[in-house]
Amino acid sequence: SDLTMTDNDAYREWNEMADCARKIAADPAIPQWQKAYKIAGAYQGLQLEKLRSKHRHKILQILTSMNQILALYKFETFEEYQHMEEKHLRDIIQMAKQLAPGK
């Protein structure tokens, strides 16, 4: 497996974070605006430096795209996500879902 070149713990952690993110995404009790930050938030603390560079680049690209949308709003608090346009919420949630490891 190609995990030998990297830290297996980092990949195990990434998979656990992805499971957590999927549960948030699938939970009908969590409003869209909360999903927009909670799904991405599930990956907080991921040890990017221990992932292979292609995976690290993928994640950084997605985060950059998410930040481009967030930059339009300049939110100070998570509560302010309630004021985000529906389209942007959907985009952020879609991007956040892509932070999961590829199959």
PDB file of N, CA and C in Angstrom:
ATOM      1  N   SER A   1       0.848  -1.195   0.000  1.00  0.00           N
ATOM      2  CA  SER A   1       0.000   0.000   0.000  1.00  0.00           C
ATOM      3  C   SER A   1       0.878   1.238   0.000  1.00  0.00           C
ATOM      4  N   ASP A   2       0.343   2.333  -0.516  1.00  0.00           N
ATOM      5  CA  ASP A   2       1.182   3.524  -0.631  1.00  0.00           C
ATOM      6  C   ASP A   2       1.230   4.311   0.677  1.00  0.00           C
ATOM      7  N   LEU A   3       0.664   3.761   1.746  1.00  0.00           N
ATOM      8  CA  LEU A   3       0.737   4.451   3.026  1.00  0.00           C
ATOM      9  C   LEU A   3       2.098   4.297   3.697  1.00  0.00           C
ATOM     10  N   THR A   4       2.896   3.354   3.195  1.00  0.00           N
ATOM     11  CA  THR A   4       4.184   3.123   3.840  1.00  0.00           C
ATOM     12  C   THR A   4       5.077   4.354   3.761  1.00  0.00           C
ATOM     13  N   MET A   5       4.895   5.174   2.718  1.00  0.00           N
ATOM     14  CA  MET A   5       5.735   6.352   2.572  1.00  0.00           C
ATOM     15  C   MET A   5       5.327   7.460   3.546  1.00  0.00           C
ATOM     16  N   THR A   6       4.218   7.271   4.229  1.00  0.00           N
ATOM     17  CA  THR A   6       3.717   8.353   5.071  1.00  0.00           C
ATOM     18  C   THR A   6       3.419   7.820   6.461  1.00  0.00           C
ATOM     19  N   ASP A   7       2.832   8.651   7.244  1.00  0.00           N
ATOM     20  CA  ASP A   7       2.498   8.299   8.607  1.00  0.00           C
ATOM     21  C   ASP A   7       1.097   7.691   8.623  1.00  0.00           C
ATOM     22  N   ASN A   8       1.019   6.397   8.932  1.00  0.00           N
ATOM     23  CA  ASN A   8      -0.283   5.732   8.930  1.00  0.00           C
ATOM     24  C   ASN A   8      -1.271   6.380   9.888  1.00  0.00           C
ATOM     25  N   ASP A   9      -0.769   6.899  11.010  1.00  0.00           N
ATOM     26  CA  ASP A   9      -1.651   7.536  11.981  1.00  0.00           C
ATOM     27  C   ASP A   9      -2.380   8.721  11.376  1.00  0.00           C
ATOM     28  N   ALA A  10      -1.666   9.484  10.565  1.00  0.00           N
ATOM     29  CA  ALA A  10      -2.278  10.661   9.951  1.00  0.00           C
ATOM     30  C   ALA A  10      -3.422  10.234   9.038  1.00  0.00           C
ATOM     31  N   TYR A  11      -3.238   9.137   8.316  1.00  0.00           N
ATOM     32  CA  TYR A  11      -4.289   8.662   7.413  1.00  0.00           C
ATOM     33  C   TYR A  11      -5.457   8.066   8.188  1.00  0.00           C
ATOM     34  N   ARG A  12      -5.134   7.390   9.283  1.00  0.00           N
ATOM     35  CA  ARG A  12      -6.207   6.834  10.117  1.00  0.00           C
ATOM     36  C   ARG A  12      -7.043   7.978  10.696  1.00  0.00           C
ATOM     37  N   GLU A  13      -6.357   9.007  11.149  1.00  0.00           N
ATOM     38  CA  GLU A  13      -7.031  10.177  11.696  1.00  0.00           C
ATOM     39  C   GLU A  13      -7.900  10.850  10.623  1.00  0.00           C
ATOM     40  N   TRP A  14      -7.351  10.971   9.420  1.00  0.00           N
ATOM     41  CA  TRP A  14      -8.082  11.587   8.309  1.00  0.00           C
ATOM     42  C   TRP A  14      -9.374  10.799   8.038  1.00  0.00           C
ATOM     43  N   ASN A  15      -9.283   9.476   8.039  1.00  0.00           N
ATOM     44  CA  ASN A  15     -10.469   8.648   7.822  1.00  0.00           C
ATOM     45  C   ASN A  15     -11.496   8.809   8.940  1.00  0.00           C
ATOM     46  N   GLU A  16     -11.021   8.904  10.171  1.00  0.00           N
ATOM     47  CA  GLU A  16     -11.947   9.103  11.294  1.00  0.00           C
ATOM     48  C   GLU A  16     -12.643  10.455  11.188  1.00  0.00           C
ATOM     49  N   MET A  17     -11.889  11.467  10.812  1.00  0.00           N
ATOM     50  CA  MET A  17     -12.461  12.799  10.623  1.00  0.00           C
ATOM     51  C   MET A  17     -13.525  12.762   9.524  1.00  0.00           C
ATOM     52  N   ALA A  18     -13.227  12.026   8.455  1.00  0.00           N
ATOM     53  CA  ALA A  18     -14.168  11.928   7.335  1.00  0.00           C
ATOM     54  C   ALA A  18     -15.462  11.237   7.772  1.00  0.00           C
ATOM     55  N   ASP A  19     -15.351  10.230   8.608  1.00  0.00           N
ATOM     56  CA  ASP A  19     -16.552   9.559   9.133  1.00  0.00           C
ATOM     57  C   ASP A  19     -17.406  10.540   9.921  1.00  0.00           C
ATOM     58  N   CYS A  20     -16.741  11.312  10.750  1.00  0.00           N
ATOM     59  CA  CYS A  20     -17.425  12.317  11.552  1.00  0.00           C
ATOM     60  C   CYS A  20     -18.101  13.348  10.641  1.00  0.00           C
ATOM     61  N   ALA A  21     -17.384  13.796   9.608  1.00  0.00           N
ATOM     62  CA  ALA A  21     -17.914  14.783   8.663  1.00  0.00           C
ATOM     63  C   ALA A  21     -19.134  14.234   7.929  1.00  0.00           C
ATOM     64  N   ARG A  22     -19.072  12.944   7.543  1.00  0.00           N
ATOM     65  CA  ARG A  22     -20.216  12.329   6.847  1.00  0.00           C
ATOM     66  C   ARG A  22     -21.450  12.267   7.739  1.00  0.00           C
ATOM     67  N   LYS A  23     -21.244  11.975   9.025  1.00  0.00           N
ATOM     68  CA  LYS A  23     -22.376  11.924   9.960  1.00  0.00           C
ATOM     69  C   LYS A  23     -23.033  13.296  10.071  1.00  0.00           C
ATOM     70  N   ILE A  24     -22.204  14.331  10.145  1.00  0.00           N
ATOM     71  CA  ILE A  24     -22.738  15.696  10.211  1.00  0.00           C
ATOM     72  C   ILE A  24     -23.528  16.000   8.939  1.00  0.00           C
ATOM     73  N   ALA A  25     -22.950  15.663   7.792  1.00  0.00           N
ATOM     74  CA  ALA A  25     -23.587  15.955   6.506  1.00  0.00           C
ATOM     75  C   ALA A  25     -24.930  15.245   6.379  1.00  0.00           C
ATOM     76  N   ALA A  26     -25.021  14.040   6.943  1.00  0.00           N
ATOM     77  CA  ALA A  26     -26.223  13.222   6.782  1.00  0.00           C
ATOM     78  C   ALA A  26     -27.290  13.515   7.842  1.00  0.00           C
ATOM     79  N   ASP A  27     -26.948  14.291   8.849  1.00  0.00           N
ATOM     80  CA  ASP A  27     -27.872  14.510   9.966  1.00  0.00           C
ATOM     81  C   ASP A  27     -28.929  15.554   9.616  1.00  0.00           C
ATOM     82  N   PRO A  28     -30.201  15.123   9.492  1.00  0.00           N
ATOM     83  CA  PRO A  28     -31.252  16.064   9.087  1.00  0.00           C
ATOM     84  C   PRO A  28     -31.560  17.106  10.175  1.00  0.00           C
ATOM     85  N   ALA A  29     -31.104  16.849  11.395  1.00  0.00           N
ATOM     86  CA  ALA A  29     -31.381  17.786  12.493  1.00  0.00           C
ATOM     87  C   ALA A  29     -30.455  19.005  12.464  1.00  0.00           C
ATOM     88  N   ILE A  30     -29.368  18.914  11.709  1.00  0.00           N
ATOM     89  CA  ILE A  30     -28.420  20.035  11.647  1.00  0.00           C
ATOM     90  C   ILE A  30     -28.766  20.926  10.457  1.00  0.00           C
ATOM     91  N   PRO A  31     -29.068  22.192  10.714  1.00  0.00           N
ATOM     92  CA  PRO A  31     -29.409  23.103   9.599  1.00  0.00           C
ATOM     93  C   PRO A  31     -28.229  23.295   8.644  1.00  0.00           C
ATOM     94  N   GLN A  32     -28.573  23.617   7.392  1.00  0.00           N
ATOM     95  CA  GLN A  32     -27.562  23.811   6.343  1.00  0.00           C
ATOM     96  C   GLN A  32     -26.448  24.753   6.774  1.00  0.00           C
ATOM     97  N   TRP A  33     -26.823  25.890   7.363  1.00  0.00           N
ATOM     98  CA  TRP A  33     -25.809  26.905   7.700  1.00  0.00           C
ATOM     99  C   TRP A  33     -24.828  26.385   8.732  1.00  0.00           C
ATOM    100  N   GLN A  34     -25.287  25.464   9.597  1.00  0.00           N
ATOM    101  CA  GLN A  34     -24.359  24.877  10.561  1.00  0.00           C
ATOM    102  C   GLN A  34     -23.479  23.815   9.897  1.00  0.00           C
ATOM    103  N   LYS A  35     -24.068  23.074   8.957  1.00  0.00           N
ATOM    104  CA  LYS A  35     -23.274  22.086   8.220  1.00  0.00           C
ATOM    105  C   LYS A  35     -22.116  22.764   7.494  1.00  0.00           C
ATOM    106  N   ALA A  36     -22.356  23.974   7.021  1.00  0.00           N
ATOM    107  CA  ALA A  36     -21.348  24.693   6.229  1.00  0.00           C
ATOM    108  C   ALA A  36     -20.035  24.856   6.996  1.00  0.00           C
ATOM    109  N   TYR A  37     -20.100  25.017   8.316  1.00  0.00           N
ATOM    110  CA  TYR A  37     -18.823  25.102   9.046  1.00  0.00           C
ATOM    111  C   TYR A  37     -18.501  23.844   9.829  1.00  0.00           C
ATOM    112  N   LYS A  38     -19.532  23.054  10.184  1.00  0.00           N
ATOM    113  CA  LYS A  38     -19.255  21.861  10.992  1.00  0.00           C
ATOM    114  C   LYS A  38     -18.600  20.738  10.183  1.00  0.00           C
ATOM    115  N   ILE A  39     -18.967  20.599   8.904  1.00  0.00           N
ATOM    116  CA  ILE A  39     -18.370  19.530   8.085  1.00  0.00           C
ATOM    117  C   ILE A  39     -16.875  19.806   7.918  1.00  0.00           C
ATOM    118  N   ALA A  40     -16.548  21.020   7.500  1.00  0.00           N
ATOM    119  CA  ALA A  40     -15.125  21.376   7.361  1.00  0.00           C
ATOM    120  C   ALA A  40     -14.438  21.338   8.726  1.00  0.00           C
ATOM    121  N   GLY A  41     -15.157  21.736   9.771  1.00  0.00           N
ATOM    122  CA  GLY A  41     -14.607  21.777  11.109  1.00  0.00           C
ATOM    123  C   GLY A  41     -14.175  20.403  11.619  1.00  0.00           C
ATOM    124  N   ALA A  42     -14.797  19.357  11.057  1.00  0.00           N
ATOM    125  CA  ALA A  42     -14.451  17.991  11.458  1.00  0.00           C
ATOM    126  C   ALA A  42     -12.990  17.677  11.133  1.00  0.00           C
ATOM    127  N   TYR A  43     -12.418  18.429  10.190  1.00  0.00           N
ATOM    128  CA  TYR A  43     -11.034  18.172   9.763  1.00  0.00           C
ATOM    129  C   TYR A  43     -10.019  19.049  10.476  1.00  0.00           C
ATOM    130  N   GLN A  44     -10.480  19.812  11.457  1.00  0.00           N
ATOM    131  CA  GLN A  44      -9.553  20.690  12.174  1.00  0.00           C
ATOM    132  C   GLN A  44      -8.503  19.860  12.897  1.00  0.00           C
ATOM    133  N   GLY A  45      -7.258  20.263  12.746  1.00  0.00           N
ATOM    134  CA  GLY A  45      -6.174  19.545  13.403  1.00  0.00           C
ATOM    135  C   GLY A  45      -5.598  18.409  12.574  1.00  0.00           C
ATOM    136  N   LEU A  46      -6.104  18.231  11.349  1.00  0.00           N
ATOM    137  CA  LEU A  46      -5.538  17.204  10.463  1.00  0.00           C
ATOM    138  C   LEU A  46      -4.065  17.528  10.215  1.00  0.00           C
ATOM    139  N   GLN A  47      -3.211  16.506  10.350  1.00  0.00           N
ATOM    140  CA  GLN A  47      -1.767  16.710  10.200  1.00  0.00           C
ATOM    141  C   GLN A  47      -1.375  16.686   8.721  1.00  0.00           C
ATOM    142  N   LEU A  48      -1.603  17.802   8.062  1.00  0.00           N
ATOM    143  CA  LEU A  48      -1.341  17.885   6.624  1.00  0.00           C
ATOM    144  C   LEU A  48       0.090  17.512   6.264  1.00  0.00           C
ATOM    145  N   GLU A  49       1.023  17.907   7.124  1.00  0.00           N
ATOM    146  CA  GLU A  49       2.441  17.680   6.788  1.00  0.00           C
ATOM    147  C   GLU A  49       2.778  16.197   6.776  1.00  0.00           C
ATOM    148  N   LYS A  50       1.903  15.365   7.340  1.00  0.00           N
ATOM    149  CA  LYS A  50       2.169  13.933   7.348  1.00  0.00           C
ATOM    150  C   LYS A  50       1.461  13.194   6.209  1.00  0.00           C
ATOM    151  N   LEU A  51       0.714  13.924   5.394  1.00  0.00           N
ATOM    152  CA  LEU A  51       0.058  13.305   4.241  1.00  0.00           C
ATOM    153  C   LEU A  51       0.965  13.412   3.019  1.00  0.00           C
ATOM    154  N   ARG A  52       0.732  12.551   2.052  1.00  0.00           N
ATOM    155  CA  ARG A  52       1.476  12.647   0.791  1.00  0.00           C
ATOM    156  C   ARG A  52       1.146  13.971   0.127  1.00  0.00           C
ATOM    157  N   SER A  53       2.097  14.476  -0.664  1.00  0.00           N
ATOM    158  CA  SER A  53       1.912  15.830  -1.195  1.00  0.00           C
ATOM    159  C   SER A  53       0.661  15.952  -2.063  1.00  0.00           C
ATOM    160  N   LYS A  54       0.308  14.901  -2.830  1.00  0.00           N
ATOM    161  CA  LYS A  54      -0.896  15.039  -3.682  1.00  0.00           C
ATOM    162  C   LYS A  54      -2.150  15.205  -2.829  1.00  0.00           C
ATOM    163  N   HIS A  55      -2.176  14.542  -1.676  1.00  0.00           N
ATOM    164  CA  HIS A  55      -3.332  14.663  -0.793  1.00  0.00           C
ATOM    165  C   HIS A  55      -3.333  16.027  -0.100  1.00  0.00           C
ATOM    166  N   ARG A  56      -2.145  16.438   0.307  1.00  0.00           N
ATOM    167  CA  ARG A  56      -2.010  17.741   0.950  1.00  0.00           C
ATOM    168  C   ARG A  56      -2.458  18.844  -0.006  1.00  0.00           C
ATOM    169  N   HIS A  57      -2.024  18.750  -1.269  1.00  0.00           N
ATOM    170  CA  HIS A  57      -2.394  19.764  -2.261  1.00  0.00           C
ATOM    171  C   HIS A  57      -3.893  19.775  -2.507  1.00  0.00           C
ATOM    172  N   LYS A  58      -4.497  18.590  -2.565  1.00  0.00           N
ATOM    173  CA  LYS A  58      -5.942  18.501  -2.781  1.00  0.00           C
ATOM    174  C   LYS A  58      -6.677  19.257  -1.680  1.00  0.00           C
ATOM    175  N   ILE A  59      -6.292  19.000  -0.435  1.00  0.00           N
ATOM    176  CA  ILE A  59      -6.965  19.628   0.697  1.00  0.00           C
ATOM    177  C   ILE A  59      -6.756  21.142   0.686  1.00  0.00           C
ATOM    178  N   LEU A  60      -5.526  21.566   0.436  1.00  0.00           N
ATOM    179  CA  LEU A  60      -5.243  23.001   0.435  1.00  0.00           C
ATOM    180  C   LEU A  60      -6.005  23.713  -0.679  1.00  0.00           C
ATOM    181  N   GLN A  61      -6.160  23.046  -1.821  1.00  0.00           N
ATOM    182  CA  GLN A  61      -6.920  23.636  -2.930  1.00  0.00           C
ATOM    183  C   GLN A  61      -8.374  23.839  -2.537  1.00  0.00           C
ATOM    184  N   ILE A  62      -8.954  22.822  -1.893  1.00  0.00           N
ATOM    185  CA  ILE A  62     -10.358  22.909  -1.479  1.00  0.00           C
ATOM    186  C   ILE A  62     -10.527  24.017  -0.441  1.00  0.00           C
ATOM    187  N   LEU A  63      -9.613  24.071   0.525  1.00  0.00           N
ATOM    188  CA  LEU A  63      -9.707  25.105   1.560  1.00  0.00           C
ATOM    189  C   LEU A  63      -9.590  26.503   0.954  1.00  0.00           C
ATOM    190  N   THR A  64      -8.729  26.632  -0.051  1.00  0.00           N
ATOM    191  CA  THR A  64      -8.587  27.917  -0.737  1.00  0.00           C
ATOM    192  C   THR A  64      -9.894  28.314  -1.407  1.00  0.00           C
ATOM    193  N   SER A  65     -10.538  27.359  -2.078  1.00  0.00           N
ATOM    194  CA  SER A  65     -11.827  27.636  -2.735  1.00  0.00           C
ATOM    195  C   SER A  65     -12.891  28.028  -1.719  1.00  0.00           C
ATOM    196  N   MET A  66     -12.915  27.331  -0.581  1.00  0.00           N
ATOM    197  CA  MET A  66     -13.884  27.656   0.466  1.00  0.00           C
ATOM    198  C   MET A  66     -13.628  29.057   1.005  1.00  0.00           C
ATOM    199  N   ASN A  67     -12.346  29.374   1.200  1.00  0.00           N
ATOM    200  CA  ASN A  67     -11.997  30.690   1.740  1.00  0.00           C
ATOM    201  C   ASN A  67     -12.346  31.817   0.779  1.00  0.00           C
ATOM    202  N   GLN A  68     -12.325  31.512  -0.530  1.00  0.00           N
ATOM    203  CA  GLN A  68     -12.702  32.536  -1.503  1.00  0.00           C
ATOM    204  C   GLN A  68     -14.168  32.914  -1.331  1.00  0.00           C
ATOM    205  N   ILE A  69     -15.004  31.931  -1.036  1.00  0.00           N
ATOM    206  CA  ILE A  69     -16.422  32.228  -0.790  1.00  0.00           C
ATOM    207  C   ILE A  69     -16.571  32.963   0.545  1.00  0.00           C
ATOM    208  N   LEU A  70     -15.902  32.443   1.569  1.00  0.00           N
ATOM    209  CA  LEU A  70     -16.027  33.057   2.897  1.00  0.00           C
ATOM    210  C   LEU A  70     -15.519  34.500   2.901  1.00  0.00           C
ATOM    211  N   ALA A  71     -14.546  34.790   2.049  1.00  0.00           N
ATOM    212  CA  ALA A  71     -13.973  36.142   1.989  1.00  0.00           C
ATOM    213  C   ALA A  71     -15.018  37.175   1.565  1.00  0.00           C
ATOM    214  N   LEU A  72     -16.061  36.722   0.852  1.00  0.00           N
ATOM    215  CA  LEU A  72     -17.127  37.630   0.424  1.00  0.00           C
ATOM    216  C   LEU A  72     -17.915  38.148   1.628  1.00  0.00           C
ATOM    217  N   TYR A  73     -17.865  37.406   2.724  1.00  0.00           N
ATOM    218  CA  TYR A  73     -18.713  37.722   3.873  1.00  0.00           C
ATOM    219  C   TYR A  73     -17.972  38.332   5.061  1.00  0.00           C
ATOM    220  N   LYS A  74     -16.729  38.013   5.222  1.00  0.00           N
ATOM    221  CA  LYS A  74     -15.956  38.503   6.364  1.00  0.00           C
ATOM    222  C   LYS A  74     -16.664  38.249   7.701  1.00  0.00           C
ATOM    223  N   PHE A  75     -17.082  37.023   7.914  1.00  0.00           N
ATOM    224  CA  PHE A  75     -17.770  36.669   9.155  1.00  0.00           C
ATOM    225  C   PHE A  75     -16.853  36.797  10.367  1.00  0.00           C
ATOM    226  N   GLU A  76     -17.430  37.249  11.456  1.00  0.00           N
ATOM    227  CA  GLU A  76     -16.706  37.296  12.726  1.00  0.00           C
ATOM    228  C   GLU A  76     -17.039  36.060  13.571  1.00  0.00           C
ATOM    229  N   THR A  77     -18.264  35.562  13.429  1.00  0.00           N
ATOM    230  CA  THR A  77     -18.710  34.420  14.237  1.00  0.00           C
ATOM    231  C   THR A  77     -19.408  33.388  13.373  1.00  0.00           C
ATOM    232  N   PHE A  78     -19.518  32.170  13.910  1.00  0.00           N
ATOM    233  CA  PHE A  78     -20.202  31.102  13.175  1.00  0.00           C
ATOM    234  C   PHE A  78     -21.689  31.410  12.990  1.00  0.00           C
ATOM    235  N   GLU A  79     -22.286  32.138  13.947  1.00  0.00           N
ATOM    236  CA  GLU A  79     -23.724  32.459  13.828  1.00  0.00           C
ATOM    237  C   GLU A  79     -24.012  33.183  12.513  1.00  0.00           C
ATOM    238  N   GLU A  80     -23.030  33.930  12.043  1.00  0.00           N
ATOM    239  CA  GLU A  80     -23.249  34.728  10.839  1.00  0.00           C
ATOM    240  C   GLU A  80     -23.403  33.879   9.579  1.00  0.00           C
ATOM    241  N   TYR A  81     -23.050  32.606   9.661  1.00  0.00           N
ATOM    242  CA  TYR A  81     -23.272  31.717   8.513  1.00  0.00           C
ATOM    243  C   TYR A  81     -24.749  31.676   8.139  1.00  0.00           C
ATOM    244  N   GLN A  82     -25.621  32.010   9.092  1.00  0.00           N
ATOM    245  CA  GLN A  82     -27.060  32.028   8.804  1.00  0.00           C
ATOM    246  C   GLN A  82     -27.397  33.014   7.696  1.00  0.00           C
ATOM    247  N   HIS A  83     -26.544  34.008   7.517  1.00  0.00           N
ATOM    248  CA  HIS A  83     -26.830  35.063   6.541  1.00  0.00           C
ATOM    249  C   HIS A  83     -26.212  34.781   5.177  1.00  0.00           C
ATOM    250  N   MET A  84     -25.596  33.626   5.038  1.00  0.00           N
ATOM    251  CA  MET A  84     -24.962  33.299   3.763  1.00  0.00           C
ATOM    252  C   MET A  84     -26.016  32.921   2.722  1.00  0.00           C
ATOM    253  N   GLU A  85     -25.779  33.300   1.487  1.00  0.00           N
ATOM    254  CA  GLU A  85     -26.686  32.905   0.402  1.00  0.00           C
ATOM    255  C   GLU A  85     -26.750  31.387   0.311  1.00  0.00           C
ATOM    256  N   GLU A  86     -27.933  30.895  -0.008  1.00  0.00           N
ATOM    257  CA  GLU A  86     -28.177  29.454  -0.128  1.00  0.00           C
ATOM    258  C   GLU A  86     -27.182  28.783  -1.085  1.00  0.00           C
ATOM    259  N   LYS A  87     -26.945  29.437  -2.211  1.00  0.00           N
ATOM    260  CA  LYS A  87     -26.028  28.872  -3.205  1.00  0.00           C
ATOM    261  C   LYS A  87     -24.625  28.704  -2.615  1.00  0.00           C
ATOM    262  N   HIS A  88     -24.171  29.705  -1.868  1.00  0.00           N
ATOM    263  CA  HIS A  88     -22.843  29.630  -1.267  1.00  0.00           C
ATOM    264  C   HIS A  88     -22.772  28.565  -0.184  1.00  0.00           C
ATOM    265  N   LEU A  89     -23.846  28.438   0.580  1.00  0.00           N
ATOM    266  CA  LEU A  89     -23.899  27.373   1.588  1.00  0.00           C
ATOM    267  C   LEU A  89     -23.728  26.021   0.910  1.00  0.00           C
ATOM    268  N   ARG A  90     -24.481  25.822  -0.170  1.00  0.00           N
ATOM    269  CA  ARG A  90     -24.410  24.540  -0.893  1.00  0.00           C
ATOM    270  C   ARG A  90     -23.002  24.306  -1.428  1.00  0.00           C
ATOM    271  N   ASP A  91     -22.397  25.333  -1.986  1.00  0.00           N
ATOM    272  CA  ASP A  91     -21.034  25.208  -2.530  1.00  0.00           C
ATOM    273  C   ASP A  91     -20.046  24.819  -1.429  1.00  0.00           C
ATOM    274  N   ILE A  92     -20.139  25.507  -0.300  1.00  0.00           N
ATOM    275  CA  ILE A  92     -19.227  25.242   0.822  1.00  0.00           C
ATOM    276  C   ILE A  92     -19.402  23.801   1.310  1.00  0.00           C
ATOM    277  N   ILE A  93     -20.651  23.364   1.428  1.00  0.00           N
ATOM    278  CA  ILE A  93     -20.917  22.004   1.910  1.00  0.00           C
ATOM    279  C   ILE A  93     -20.357  20.982   0.916  1.00  0.00           C
ATOM    280  N   GLN A  94     -20.566  21.232  -0.378  1.00  0.00           N
ATOM    281  CA  GLN A  94     -20.012  20.330  -1.402  1.00  0.00           C
ATOM    282  C   GLN A  94     -18.492  20.246  -1.309  1.00  0.00           C
ATOM    283  N   MET A  95     -17.867  21.384  -1.163  1.00  0.00           N
ATOM    284  CA  MET A  95     -16.402  21.407  -1.062  1.00  0.00           C
ATOM    285  C   MET A  95     -15.945  20.679   0.199  1.00  0.00           C
ATOM    286  N   ALA A  96     -16.628  20.953   1.304  1.00  0.00           N
ATOM    287  CA  ALA A  96     -16.245  20.342   2.576  1.00  0.00           C
ATOM    288  C   ALA A  96     -16.335  18.820   2.479  1.00  0.00           C
ATOM    289  N   LYS A  97     -17.333  18.321   1.742  1.00  0.00           N
ATOM    290  CA  LYS A  97     -17.472  16.873   1.573  1.00  0.00           C
ATOM    291  C   LYS A  97     -16.281  16.298   0.810  1.00  0.00           C
ATOM    292  N   GLN A  98     -15.666  17.107  -0.034  1.00  0.00           N
ATOM    293  CA  GLN A  98     -14.524  16.635  -0.836  1.00  0.00           C
ATOM    294  C   GLN A  98     -13.222  16.590  -0.037  1.00  0.00           C
ATOM    295  N   LEU A  99     -13.274  17.064   1.211  1.00  0.00           N
ATOM    296  CA  LEU A  99     -12.084  16.981   2.053  1.00  0.00           C
ATOM    297  C   LEU A  99     -11.819  15.545   2.512  1.00  0.00           C
ATOM    298  N   ALA A 100     -12.787  14.673   2.287  1.00  0.00           N
ATOM    299  CA  ALA A 100     -12.621  13.260   2.668  1.00  0.00           C
ATOM    300  C   ALA A 100     -11.565  12.601   1.778  1.00  0.00           C
ATOM    301  N   PRO A 101     -10.885  11.562   2.312  1.00  0.00           N
ATOM    302  CA  PRO A 101      -9.918  10.848   1.487  1.00  0.00           C
ATOM    303  C   PRO A 101     -10.625  10.221   0.276  1.00  0.00           C
ATOM    304  N   GLY A 102      -9.979  10.251  -0.896  1.00  0.00           N
ATOM    305  CA  GLY A 102     -10.556   9.633  -2.075  1.00  0.00           C
ATOM    306  C   GLY A 102     -10.578   8.122  -1.893  1.00  0.00           C
ATOM    307  N   LYS A 103     -11.560   7.497  -2.503  1.00  0.00           N
ATOM    308  CA  LYS A 103     -11.632   6.032  -2.406  1.00  0.00           C
ATOM    309  C   LYS A 103     -10.526   5.409  -3.250  1.00  0.00           C
TER     310      LYS A 103
END
